[in-house]
Amino acid sequence: DADVTQTPRNRITKTGKRIMLECSQTKGHDRMYWYRQDPGLGLRLIYYSFDVKDINKGEISDGYSVSRQAQAKFSLSLESAIPNQTALYFCATSDPRDRYSPLYNEQFFGPGTRLTVL
Amino acid sequence: GENVEQHPSTLSVQEGDSAVIKCTYSDSASNYFPWYKQELGKGPQLIIDIRSNVGEKKDQRIAVTLNKTAKHFSLHITETQPEDSAVYFCAASNPGGYQKVTFGTGTKLQVIP
């Protein structure tokens, strides 16, 4: 089973609609991230969360909100979707518990959600 | 903040040839440089990384080099195979309290059989 799952995998919606993308992980990691990927722009950070009570804005948070319902769940919402939010969205996790562990800096990505806003 | 530039954006090589992807970074405080491979329909996956106290690291057919003075690092893939076809992202990180990772814009590698 996948360690980081995202639902839905594909979504087409209309301008103005509210959309929620969900992410679940079984890795037991405290830190979770939401990125968007656009052609030619790479991966850009939207929000990140250190734990259930710690949520922070990334470089492109405008128009988005998040909810950390549990250690394993991190949801991204578009309150009123607009066409330039059409992109591929990725959730990721990381494990900060051991600074000297090879896993300390590695981010584990979900399979992505392709969102189209018409 | 950190800025990571990656070149080329697309790269086509014949099977068996080598491929090189280059990145530059701007923040001298960055000290961790991972490379991620994204296969079609999947999320990026770490393939190799290098820390700033090391100049080169190799893992079978892939190697990374780092020049801290010039602030650039490169990914080298030798004896390329069709399964190496993917999008590759470089990244730079200052693993302080936040572990902020700044990604490059990606290189689409096509290995022609």
Tab-separated table of C-alpha atoms in Angstrom:
chain	number	residue	atom	x	y	z
A	1	ASP	CA	0.000	0.000	0.000
A	2	ALA	CA	1.146	3.524	-0.759
A	3	ASP	CA	2.602	5.436	2.188
A	4	VAL	CA	1.219	8.804	1.026
A	5	THR	CA	-2.139	8.855	-0.700
A	6	GLN	CA	-4.055	11.689	-2.290
A	7	THR	CA	-7.709	11.954	-3.236
A	8	PRO	CA	-9.038	12.650	-5.747
A	9	ARG	CA	-6.405	11.871	-8.378
A	10	ASN	CA	-8.161	13.994	-10.975
A	11	ARG	CA	-10.728	16.734	-10.616
A	12	ILE	CA	-12.398	19.105	-13.043
A	13	THR	CA	-14.344	21.969	-11.551
A	14	LYS	CA	-15.725	25.368	-12.452
A	15	THR	CA	-14.627	28.847	-11.485
A	16	GLY	CA	-15.980	29.864	-8.082
A	17	LYS	CA	-16.461	26.351	-6.733
A	18	ARG	CA	-14.985	25.220	-3.417
A	19	ILE	CA	-12.615	22.299	-3.745
A	20	MET	CA	-10.893	20.137	-1.148
A	21	LEU	CA	-7.904	17.932	-1.851
A	22	GLU	CA	-7.065	15.340	0.748
A	23	CYS	CA	-3.823	13.720	1.794
A	24	SER	CA	-3.266	10.770	4.119
A	25	GLN	CA	-0.021	9.145	5.211
A	26	THR	CA	0.921	5.975	7.038
A	27	LYS	CA	4.600	6.891	7.512
A	28	GLY	CA	4.058	8.328	10.974
A	29	HIS	CA	5.723	11.590	9.973
A	30	ASP	CA	4.908	14.793	11.794
A	31	ARG	CA	5.669	17.159	8.925
A	32	MET	CA	3.422	17.488	5.915
A	33	TYR	CA	3.531	19.801	2.900
A	34	TRP	CA	1.402	20.878	-0.031
A	35	TYR	CA	3.072	21.815	-3.333
A	36	ARG	CA	1.788	22.751	-6.733
A	37	GLN	CA	3.578	21.891	-9.944
A	38	ASP	CA	3.272	23.963	-13.087
A	39	PRO	CA	5.133	23.405	-16.360
A	40	GLY	CA	8.350	25.409	-16.363
A	41	LEU	CA	7.933	26.479	-12.735
A	42	GLY	CA	8.834	23.336	-10.859
A	43	LEU	CA	7.398	22.630	-7.417
A	44	ARG	CA	6.272	25.533	-5.293
A	45	LEU	CA	5.312	25.304	-1.642
A	46	ILE	CA	1.755	26.300	-0.697
A	47	TYR	CA	1.544	25.361	3.007
A	48	TYR	CA	3.416	23.225	5.481
A	49	SER	CA	2.606	21.783	8.884
A	50	PHE	CA	5.000	20.668	11.616
A	51	ASP	CA	2.263	19.010	13.639
A	52	VAL	CA	-1.483	19.209	14.183
A	53	LYS	CA	-1.265	22.598	15.895
A	54	ASP	CA	1.432	24.137	13.706
A	55	ILE	CA	0.493	25.323	10.210
A	56	ASN	CA	2.519	27.767	8.144
A	57	LYS	CA	2.188	29.569	4.845
A	58	GLY	CA	4.526	28.752	2.029
A	59	GLU	CA	5.543	30.941	-0.888
A	60	ILE	CA	2.199	30.843	-2.750
A	61	SER	CA	-0.546	30.502	-0.122
A	62	ASP	CA	-2.941	33.152	-1.458
A	63	GLY	CA	-6.239	31.583	-2.498
A	64	TYR	CA	-5.603	28.399	-0.505
A	65	SER	CA	-6.280	27.178	3.012
A	66	VAL	CA	-5.365	23.984	4.834
A	67	SER	CA	-6.546	21.813	7.684
A	68	ARG	CA	-4.507	19.302	9.666
A	69	GLN	CA	-7.175	17.016	11.023
A	70	ALA	CA	-4.756	14.506	12.528
A	71	GLN	CA	-1.097	13.598	12.315
A	72	ALA	CA	-1.896	11.491	9.283
A	73	LYS	CA	-4.244	13.843	7.421
A	74	PHE	CA	-3.608	17.194	5.754
A	75	SER	CA	-6.215	18.770	3.475
A	76	LEU	CA	-5.876	21.616	0.999
A	77	SER	CA	-8.876	23.780	0.131
A	78	LEU	CA	-9.520	26.217	-2.664
A	79	GLU	CA	-12.326	28.391	-1.313
A	80	SER	CA	-13.265	29.832	-4.693
A	81	ALA	CA	-11.366	28.153	-7.502
A	82	ILE	CA	-10.012	30.196	-10.403
A	83	PRO	CA	-8.521	28.999	-13.719
A	84	ASN	CA	-4.925	29.894	-12.804
A	85	GLN	CA	-5.142	27.343	-9.998
A	86	THR	CA	-5.176	24.643	-12.651
A	87	ALA	CA	-2.122	22.577	-11.780
A	88	LEU	CA	-0.783	19.310	-10.418
A	89	TYR	CA	-0.890	19.272	-6.611
A	90	PHE	CA	1.370	17.153	-4.445
A	91	CYS	CA	1.307	16.320	-0.780
A	92	ALA	CA	4.588	15.355	0.893
A	93	THR	CA	5.832	14.274	4.300
A	94	SER	CA	9.167	14.306	6.086
A	95	ASP	CA	10.594	13.037	9.346
A	96	PRO	CA	12.471	15.586	11.458
A	97	ARG	CA	13.097	13.405	14.460
A	98	ASP	CA	16.722	12.585	13.798
A	99	ARG	CA	18.866	15.318	12.290
A	100	TYR	CA	21.584	12.813	11.509
A	101	SER	CA	19.348	10.292	9.827
A	102	PRO	CA	19.488	9.976	6.038
A	103	LEU	CA	15.730	10.335	6.159
A	104	TYR	CA	15.851	13.664	7.962
A	105	ASN	CA	15.827	15.757	4.839
A	106	GLU	CA	14.029	13.441	2.434
A	107	GLN	CA	10.523	14.370	1.414
A	108	PHE	CA	8.085	11.598	0.478
A	109	PHE	CA	5.553	12.596	-2.136
A	110	GLY	CA	2.078	11.344	-2.874
A	111	PRO	CA	0.996	10.503	-6.447
A	112	GLY	CA	-0.518	13.927	-7.061
A	113	THR	CA	-3.921	15.399	-7.867
A	114	ARG	CA	-4.491	16.907	-11.295
A	115	LEU	CA	-6.895	19.825	-10.872
A	116	THR	CA	-8.509	21.640	-13.776
A	117	VAL	CA	-10.522	24.804	-13.153
A	118	LEU	CA	-12.709	25.813	-16.094
B	1	GLY	CA	15.236	33.685	-0.204
B	2	GLU	CA	16.821	30.818	-2.051
B	3	ASN	CA	16.626	30.675	-5.851
B	4	VAL	CA	17.492	27.498	-7.753
B	5	GLU	CA	18.029	27.552	-11.502
B	6	GLN	CA	18.101	24.322	-13.501
B	7	HIS	CA	19.270	23.622	-17.059
B	8	PRO	CA	18.429	22.300	-19.540
B	9	SER	CA	14.653	22.125	-19.412
B	10	THR	CA	14.634	19.216	-21.857
B	11	LEU	CA	17.345	16.728	-22.755
B	12	SER	CA	17.361	13.903	-25.276
B	13	VAL	CA	20.135	11.316	-25.327
B	14	GLN	CA	20.727	8.028	-27.067
B	15	GLU	CA	20.558	4.941	-24.915
B	16	GLY	CA	23.986	4.254	-23.464
B	17	ASP	CA	25.137	7.862	-23.599
B	18	SER	CA	25.596	10.094	-20.572
B	19	ALA	CA	23.275	12.835	-19.399
B	20	VAL	CA	24.193	15.873	-17.332
B	21	ILE	CA	21.796	18.267	-15.603
B	22	LYS	CA	23.097	21.422	-13.968
B	23	CYS	CA	21.745	23.615	-11.181
B	24	THR	CA	22.826	26.799	-9.484
B	25	TYR	CA	21.688	28.172	-6.147
B	26	SER	CA	21.851	31.595	-4.560
B	27	ASP	CA	21.823	31.124	-0.769
B	28	SER	CA	25.261	30.324	0.617
B	29	ALA	CA	23.574	28.937	3.759
B	30	SER	CA	22.098	26.032	1.795
B	31	ASN	CA	23.894	22.852	2.738
B	32	TYR	CA	21.801	19.977	1.445
B	33	PHE	CA	21.145	19.274	-2.236
B	34	PRO	CA	18.756	16.479	-3.176
B	35	TRP	CA	17.777	15.259	-6.615
B	36	TYR	CA	14.298	13.917	-7.281
B	37	LYS	CA	13.053	11.814	-10.193
B	38	GLN	CA	9.433	12.073	-11.268
B	39	GLU	CA	8.101	9.322	-13.476
B	40	LEU	CA	4.957	9.821	-15.483
B	41	GLY	CA	1.876	9.850	-13.279
B	42	LYS	CA	3.837	9.657	-10.048
B	43	GLY	CA	5.162	11.965	-7.390
B	44	PRO	CA	8.840	12.911	-7.211
B	45	GLN	CA	11.128	10.430	-5.502
B	46	LEU	CA	14.556	11.078	-4.030
B	47	ILE	CA	17.300	9.377	-6.026
B	48	ILE	CA	20.471	10.872	-4.611
B	49	ASP	CA	21.556	13.744	-2.423
B	50	ILE	CA	24.719	15.511	-1.370
B	51	ARG	CA	25.665	17.587	1.620
B	52	SER	CA	27.874	20.643	1.513
B	53	ASN	CA	30.797	18.926	3.227
B	54	VAL	CA	31.131	16.535	0.286
B	55	GLY	CA	32.238	17.379	-3.254
B	56	GLU	CA	31.001	14.292	-5.044
B	57	LYS	CA	28.773	11.308	-4.397
B	58	LYS	CA	28.130	8.300	-6.572
B	59	ASP	CA	25.500	5.578	-6.564
B	60	GLN	CA	25.862	3.063	-9.372
B	61	ARG	CA	25.131	4.939	-12.622
B	62	ILE	CA	24.255	8.267	-11.049
B	63	ALA	CA	26.585	10.792	-9.466
B	64	VAL	CA	26.279	14.288	-8.106
B	65	THR	CA	28.958	16.935	-7.853
B	66	LEU	CA	28.918	20.104	-5.798
B	67	ASN	CA	30.983	23.255	-6.151
B	68	LYS	CA	30.220	25.392	-3.114
B	69	THR	CA	32.406	28.263	-4.233
B	70	ALA	CA	30.554	28.610	-7.521
B	71	LYS	CA	27.226	27.581	-5.956
B	72	HIS	CA	26.435	24.967	-8.520
B	73	PHE	CA	25.775	21.259	-8.487
B	74	SER	CA	25.179	18.692	-11.186
B	75	LEU	CA	23.598	15.300	-11.753
B	76	HIS	CA	25.413	12.845	-13.990
B	77	ILE	CA	23.765	9.723	-15.356
B	78	THR	CA	26.006	7.299	-17.215
B	79	GLU	CA	25.017	4.447	-19.525
B	80	THR	CA	21.496	5.799	-19.782
B	81	GLN	CA	18.608	3.381	-20.162
B	82	PRO	CA	15.015	3.932	-21.333
B	83	GLU	CA	13.801	3.675	-17.733
B	84	ASP	CA	15.850	6.771	-16.929
B	85	SER	CA	13.337	8.787	-18.955
B	86	ALA	CA	11.590	11.070	-16.471
B	87	VAL	CA	11.540	14.606	-15.118
B	88	TYR	CA	14.404	15.377	-12.760
B	89	PHE	CA	14.326	18.117	-10.127
B	90	CYS	CA	17.260	19.512	-8.258
B	91	ALA	CA	16.707	21.244	-4.936
B	92	ALA	CA	18.543	23.172	-2.275
B	93	SER	CA	17.800	23.125	1.397
B	94	ASN	CA	18.925	24.846	4.539
B	95	PRO	CA	17.892	22.190	7.020
B	96	GLY	CA	17.243	24.429	9.932
B	97	GLY	CA	14.091	24.229	11.964
B	98	TYR	CA	11.836	24.280	8.949
B	99	GLN	CA	13.690	22.131	6.391
B	100	LYS	CA	12.762	24.540	3.633
B	101	VAL	CA	13.422	22.988	0.264
B	102	THR	CA	13.565	25.098	-2.883
B	103	PHE	CA	13.160	23.145	-6.107
B	104	GLY	CA	14.502	23.842	-9.555
B	105	THR	CA	12.178	24.035	-12.545
B	106	GLY	CA	12.816	20.474	-13.715
B	107	THR	CA	14.511	18.725	-16.645
B	108	LYS	CA	12.609	16.336	-18.861
B	109	LEU	CA	15.037	13.608	-19.870
B	110	GLN	CA	14.234	11.388	-22.815
B	111	VAL	CA	16.419	8.361	-23.479
B	112	ILE	CA	16.026	7.187	-27.046
B	113	PRO	CA	16.383	3.413	-27.507
